Amino acid sequence: MLDFAAQYEAFRRRDSAWDGVVFVAVKTTGVYCRPVCPARTPLARNVSFYRSAAAAERGGFRPCLRCRPETAPFCPAWKGTRTTVERALTLIESGALDRGDVDELAQRLGVGSRHLSRLFAEHLDASPLQVALSLRIRRAKHLLDGTDLPIGLIAERAGFSSARRLTAAFARLYGKPPSAVRKRASASPKTATR
């Protein structure tokens, strides 16, 4: 770490390069901040520097309510709502919407279903159900290309509630049933060997 004078100068300038690298504790208030905090800069004699938020808390300081130093870069809270969307995507990939609905998913994430839908629209331009359908189709396509499983079993393994739903999804996306997509996939190697 740099010396005290260099750290204090970076804090005085609100240098964003130091955000998440150093934390500023103010002895007179008992609060610690990020170097970019908009609060008035305290006198140098009232300041001490820490390498992490945890170290400042261990030193007896509490987080500033303005700059929220516990959410400094590299912390999940730093990403804000993107963290919620990423957690939702992980759950969707593991089949949360294959067995449940958006309300249940939102409840697992600690948000409302309308808010979750708004976050998906903001970050992905798609709804949670659209994302889940896309993942199911991708799984089914992979199984169609790589196995000789019956369509009903592929539908089940891909997360569709029935073979009929799988067929309808393929018809909307590809304009043909899954069996036609499979025939093309199995026909391609034969033509390549001729």
PDB file of C-alpha atoms in Angstrom, residues 14-127:
ATOM      1  CA  ARG A  14     -12.430  11.187  -4.960  1.00  0.00           C
ATOM      2  CA  ASP A  15     -10.200   9.033  -7.174  1.00  0.00           C
ATOM      3  CA  SER A  16     -12.307   6.150  -8.554  1.00  0.00           C
ATOM      4  CA  ALA A  17      -9.160   4.115  -9.250  1.00  0.00           C
ATOM      5  CA  TRP A  18      -8.945   3.550  -5.492  1.00  0.00           C
ATOM      6  CA  ASP A  19     -12.566   2.423  -5.142  1.00  0.00           C
ATOM      7  CA  GLY A  20     -12.551  -1.067  -3.651  1.00  0.00           C
ATOM      8  CA  VAL A  21      -8.793  -0.912  -3.076  1.00  0.00           C
ATOM      9  CA  VAL A  22      -8.774   1.232   0.043  1.00  0.00           C
ATOM     10  CA  PHE A  23     -11.415   2.147   2.617  1.00  0.00           C
ATOM     11  CA  VAL A  24     -11.383   5.383   4.595  1.00  0.00           C
ATOM     12  CA  ALA A  25     -12.362   5.353   8.275  1.00  0.00           C
ATOM     13  CA  VAL A  26     -13.260   8.616   9.999  1.00  0.00           C
ATOM     14  CA  LYS A  27     -12.368   8.492  13.678  1.00  0.00           C
ATOM     15  CA  THR A  28     -14.660  11.358  14.723  1.00  0.00           C
ATOM     16  CA  THR A  29     -17.816   9.783  13.266  1.00  0.00           C
ATOM     17  CA  GLY A  30     -17.023   6.075  13.594  1.00  0.00           C
ATOM     18  CA  VAL A  31     -17.955   5.589   9.931  1.00  0.00           C
ATOM     19  CA  TYR A  32     -15.909   4.148   7.068  1.00  0.00           C
ATOM     20  CA  CYS A  33     -16.341   5.148   3.422  1.00  0.00           C
ATOM     21  CA  ARG A  34     -15.255   4.435  -0.099  1.00  0.00           C
ATOM     22  CA  PRO A  35     -12.706   6.911  -1.538  1.00  0.00           C
ATOM     23  CA  VAL A  36     -15.426   8.199  -3.915  1.00  0.00           C
ATOM     24  CA  CYS A  37     -17.850   9.130  -1.127  1.00  0.00           C
ATOM     25  CA  PRO A  38     -19.567  12.490  -1.789  1.00  0.00           C
ATOM     26  CA  ALA A  39     -19.464  13.466   1.913  1.00  0.00           C
ATOM     27  CA  ARG A  40     -17.261  16.350   2.987  1.00  0.00           C
ATOM     28  CA  THR A  41     -13.603  15.344   3.233  1.00  0.00           C
ATOM     29  CA  PRO A  42     -12.541  15.065   6.890  1.00  0.00           C
ATOM     30  CA  LEU A  43      -9.259  16.405   8.203  1.00  0.00           C
ATOM     31  CA  ALA A  44      -6.268  14.116   7.654  1.00  0.00           C
ATOM     32  CA  ARG A  45      -5.708  13.699  11.421  1.00  0.00           C
ATOM     33  CA  ASN A  46      -9.206  12.142  11.735  1.00  0.00           C
ATOM     34  CA  VAL A  47      -8.714   9.527   9.003  1.00  0.00           C
ATOM     35  CA  SER A  48      -7.252   6.031   8.855  1.00  0.00           C
ATOM     36  CA  PHE A  49      -7.114   3.673   5.876  1.00  0.00           C
ATOM     37  CA  TYR A  50      -7.992  -0.005   5.609  1.00  0.00           C
ATOM     38  CA  ARG A  51      -7.467  -2.550   2.851  1.00  0.00           C
ATOM     39  CA  SER A  52     -10.959  -4.039   3.124  1.00  0.00           C
ATOM     40  CA  ALA A  53     -14.425  -3.261   4.428  1.00  0.00           C
ATOM     41  CA  ALA A  54     -14.069  -6.194   6.824  1.00  0.00           C
ATOM     42  CA  ALA A  55     -10.874  -4.721   8.273  1.00  0.00           C
ATOM     43  CA  ALA A  56     -12.598  -1.364   8.844  1.00  0.00           C
ATOM     44  CA  GLU A  57     -15.515  -3.112  10.553  1.00  0.00           C
ATOM     45  CA  ARG A  58     -13.113  -5.119  12.685  1.00  0.00           C
ATOM     46  CA  GLY A  59     -11.564  -1.758  13.633  1.00  0.00           C
ATOM     47  CA  GLY A  60     -14.930  -0.699  15.072  1.00  0.00           C
ATOM     48  CA  PHE A  61     -16.247   1.407  12.190  1.00  0.00           C
ATOM     49  CA  ARG A  62     -19.701   1.126  10.623  1.00  0.00           C
ATOM     50  CA  PRO A  63     -20.444   1.534   6.884  1.00  0.00           C
ATOM     51  CA  CYS A  64     -21.413   4.932   5.512  1.00  0.00           C
ATOM     52  CA  LEU A  65     -25.043   5.151   4.452  1.00  0.00           C
ATOM     53  CA  ARG A  66     -24.236   7.443   1.514  1.00  0.00           C
ATOM     54  CA  CYS A  67     -21.504   5.558  -0.354  1.00  0.00           C
ATOM     55  CA  ARG A  68     -22.287   2.040   0.976  1.00  0.00           C
ATOM     56  CA  PRO A  69     -18.689   0.807   1.229  1.00  0.00           C
ATOM     57  CA  GLU A  70     -19.849  -2.760   1.892  1.00  0.00           C
ATOM     58  CA  THR A  71     -20.915  -2.765  -1.778  1.00  0.00           C
ATOM     59  CA  ALA A  72     -17.536  -1.713  -3.137  1.00  0.00           C
ATOM     60  CA  PRO A  73     -16.362  -3.223  -6.435  1.00  0.00           C
ATOM     61  CA  PHE A  74     -15.974  -6.997  -6.541  1.00  0.00           C
ATOM     62  CA  CYS A  75     -18.799  -7.418  -4.032  1.00  0.00           C
ATOM     63  CA  PRO A  76     -22.090  -9.006  -5.312  1.00  0.00           C
ATOM     64  CA  ALA A  77     -24.079  -6.001  -4.171  1.00  0.00           C
ATOM     65  CA  TRP A  78     -21.917  -3.802  -6.420  1.00  0.00           C
ATOM     66  CA  LYS A  79     -23.608  -5.276  -9.480  1.00  0.00           C
ATOM     67  CA  GLY A  80     -26.986  -4.246  -8.095  1.00  0.00           C
ATOM     68  CA  THR A  81     -29.986  -5.731  -9.869  1.00  0.00           C
ATOM     69  CA  ARG A  82     -27.748  -7.646 -12.253  1.00  0.00           C
ATOM     70  CA  THR A  83     -26.952  -9.975  -9.343  1.00  0.00           C
ATOM     71  CA  THR A  84     -30.637 -10.855  -9.001  1.00  0.00           C
ATOM     72  CA  VAL A  85     -30.891 -11.578 -12.727  1.00  0.00           C
ATOM     73  CA  GLU A  86     -27.739 -13.727 -12.637  1.00  0.00           C
ATOM     74  CA  ARG A  87     -29.095 -15.713  -9.690  1.00  0.00           C
ATOM     75  CA  ALA A  88     -32.410 -16.142 -11.525  1.00  0.00           C
ATOM     76  CA  LEU A  89     -30.611 -17.360 -14.655  1.00  0.00           C
ATOM     77  CA  THR A  90     -28.725 -19.952 -12.616  1.00  0.00           C
ATOM     78  CA  LEU A  91     -31.988 -21.202 -11.135  1.00  0.00           C
ATOM     79  CA  ILE A  92     -33.704 -21.223 -14.543  1.00  0.00           C
ATOM     80  CA  GLU A  93     -30.821 -23.205 -16.053  1.00  0.00           C
ATOM     81  CA  SER A  94     -31.194 -25.762 -13.282  1.00  0.00           C
ATOM     82  CA  GLY A  95     -34.881 -26.111 -14.166  1.00  0.00           C
ATOM     83  CA  ALA A  96     -36.677 -23.784 -11.742  1.00  0.00           C
ATOM     84  CA  LEU A  97     -39.237 -22.779 -14.386  1.00  0.00           C
ATOM     85  CA  ASP A  98     -39.542 -26.318 -15.754  1.00  0.00           C
ATOM     86  CA  ARG A  99     -41.104 -27.405 -12.458  1.00  0.00           C
ATOM     87  CA  GLY A 100     -42.443 -24.120 -11.102  1.00  0.00           C
ATOM     88  CA  ASP A 101     -43.651 -20.694 -12.149  1.00  0.00           C
ATOM     89  CA  VAL A 102     -42.291 -17.142 -12.111  1.00  0.00           C
ATOM     90  CA  ASP A 103     -43.973 -16.386  -8.768  1.00  0.00           C
ATOM     91  CA  GLU A 104     -42.100 -19.246  -7.093  1.00  0.00           C
ATOM     92  CA  LEU A 105     -38.820 -18.206  -8.728  1.00  0.00           C
ATOM     93  CA  ALA A 106     -39.273 -14.599  -7.603  1.00  0.00           C
ATOM     94  CA  GLN A 107     -40.078 -15.752  -4.077  1.00  0.00           C
ATOM     95  CA  ARG A 108     -36.850 -17.805  -3.970  1.00  0.00           C
ATOM     96  CA  LEU A 109     -34.962 -14.651  -4.987  1.00  0.00           C
ATOM     97  CA  GLY A 110     -36.738 -12.453  -2.430  1.00  0.00           C
ATOM     98  CA  VAL A 111     -38.417 -10.165  -4.976  1.00  0.00           C
ATOM     99  CA  GLY A 112     -41.888  -9.869  -6.487  1.00  0.00           C
ATOM    100  CA  SER A 113     -42.692 -11.527  -9.811  1.00  0.00           C
ATOM    101  CA  ARG A 114     -43.484  -8.182 -11.498  1.00  0.00           C
ATOM    102  CA  HIS A 115     -40.169  -6.748 -10.331  1.00  0.00           C
ATOM    103  CA  LEU A 116     -38.312  -9.841 -11.563  1.00  0.00           C
ATOM    104  CA  SER A 117     -39.991  -9.490 -14.972  1.00  0.00           C
ATOM    105  CA  ARG A 118     -38.973  -5.813 -15.097  1.00  0.00           C
ATOM    106  CA  LEU A 119     -35.361  -6.728 -14.262  1.00  0.00           C
ATOM    107  CA  PHE A 120     -35.303  -9.335 -17.035  1.00  0.00           C
ATOM    108  CA  ALA A 121     -36.730  -6.794 -19.495  1.00  0.00           C
ATOM    109  CA  GLU A 122     -34.109  -4.237 -18.422  1.00  0.00           C
ATOM    110  CA  HIS A 123     -31.096  -6.568 -18.546  1.00  0.00           C
ATOM    111  CA  LEU A 124     -32.046  -9.202 -21.144  1.00  0.00           C
ATOM    112  CA  ASP A 125     -34.933  -7.742 -23.206  1.00  0.00           C
ATOM    113  CA  ALA A 126     -36.843 -10.961 -22.504  1.00  0.00           C
ATOM    114  CA  SER A 127     -39.099 -12.370 -19.805  1.00  0.00           C
TER     115      SER A 127
END
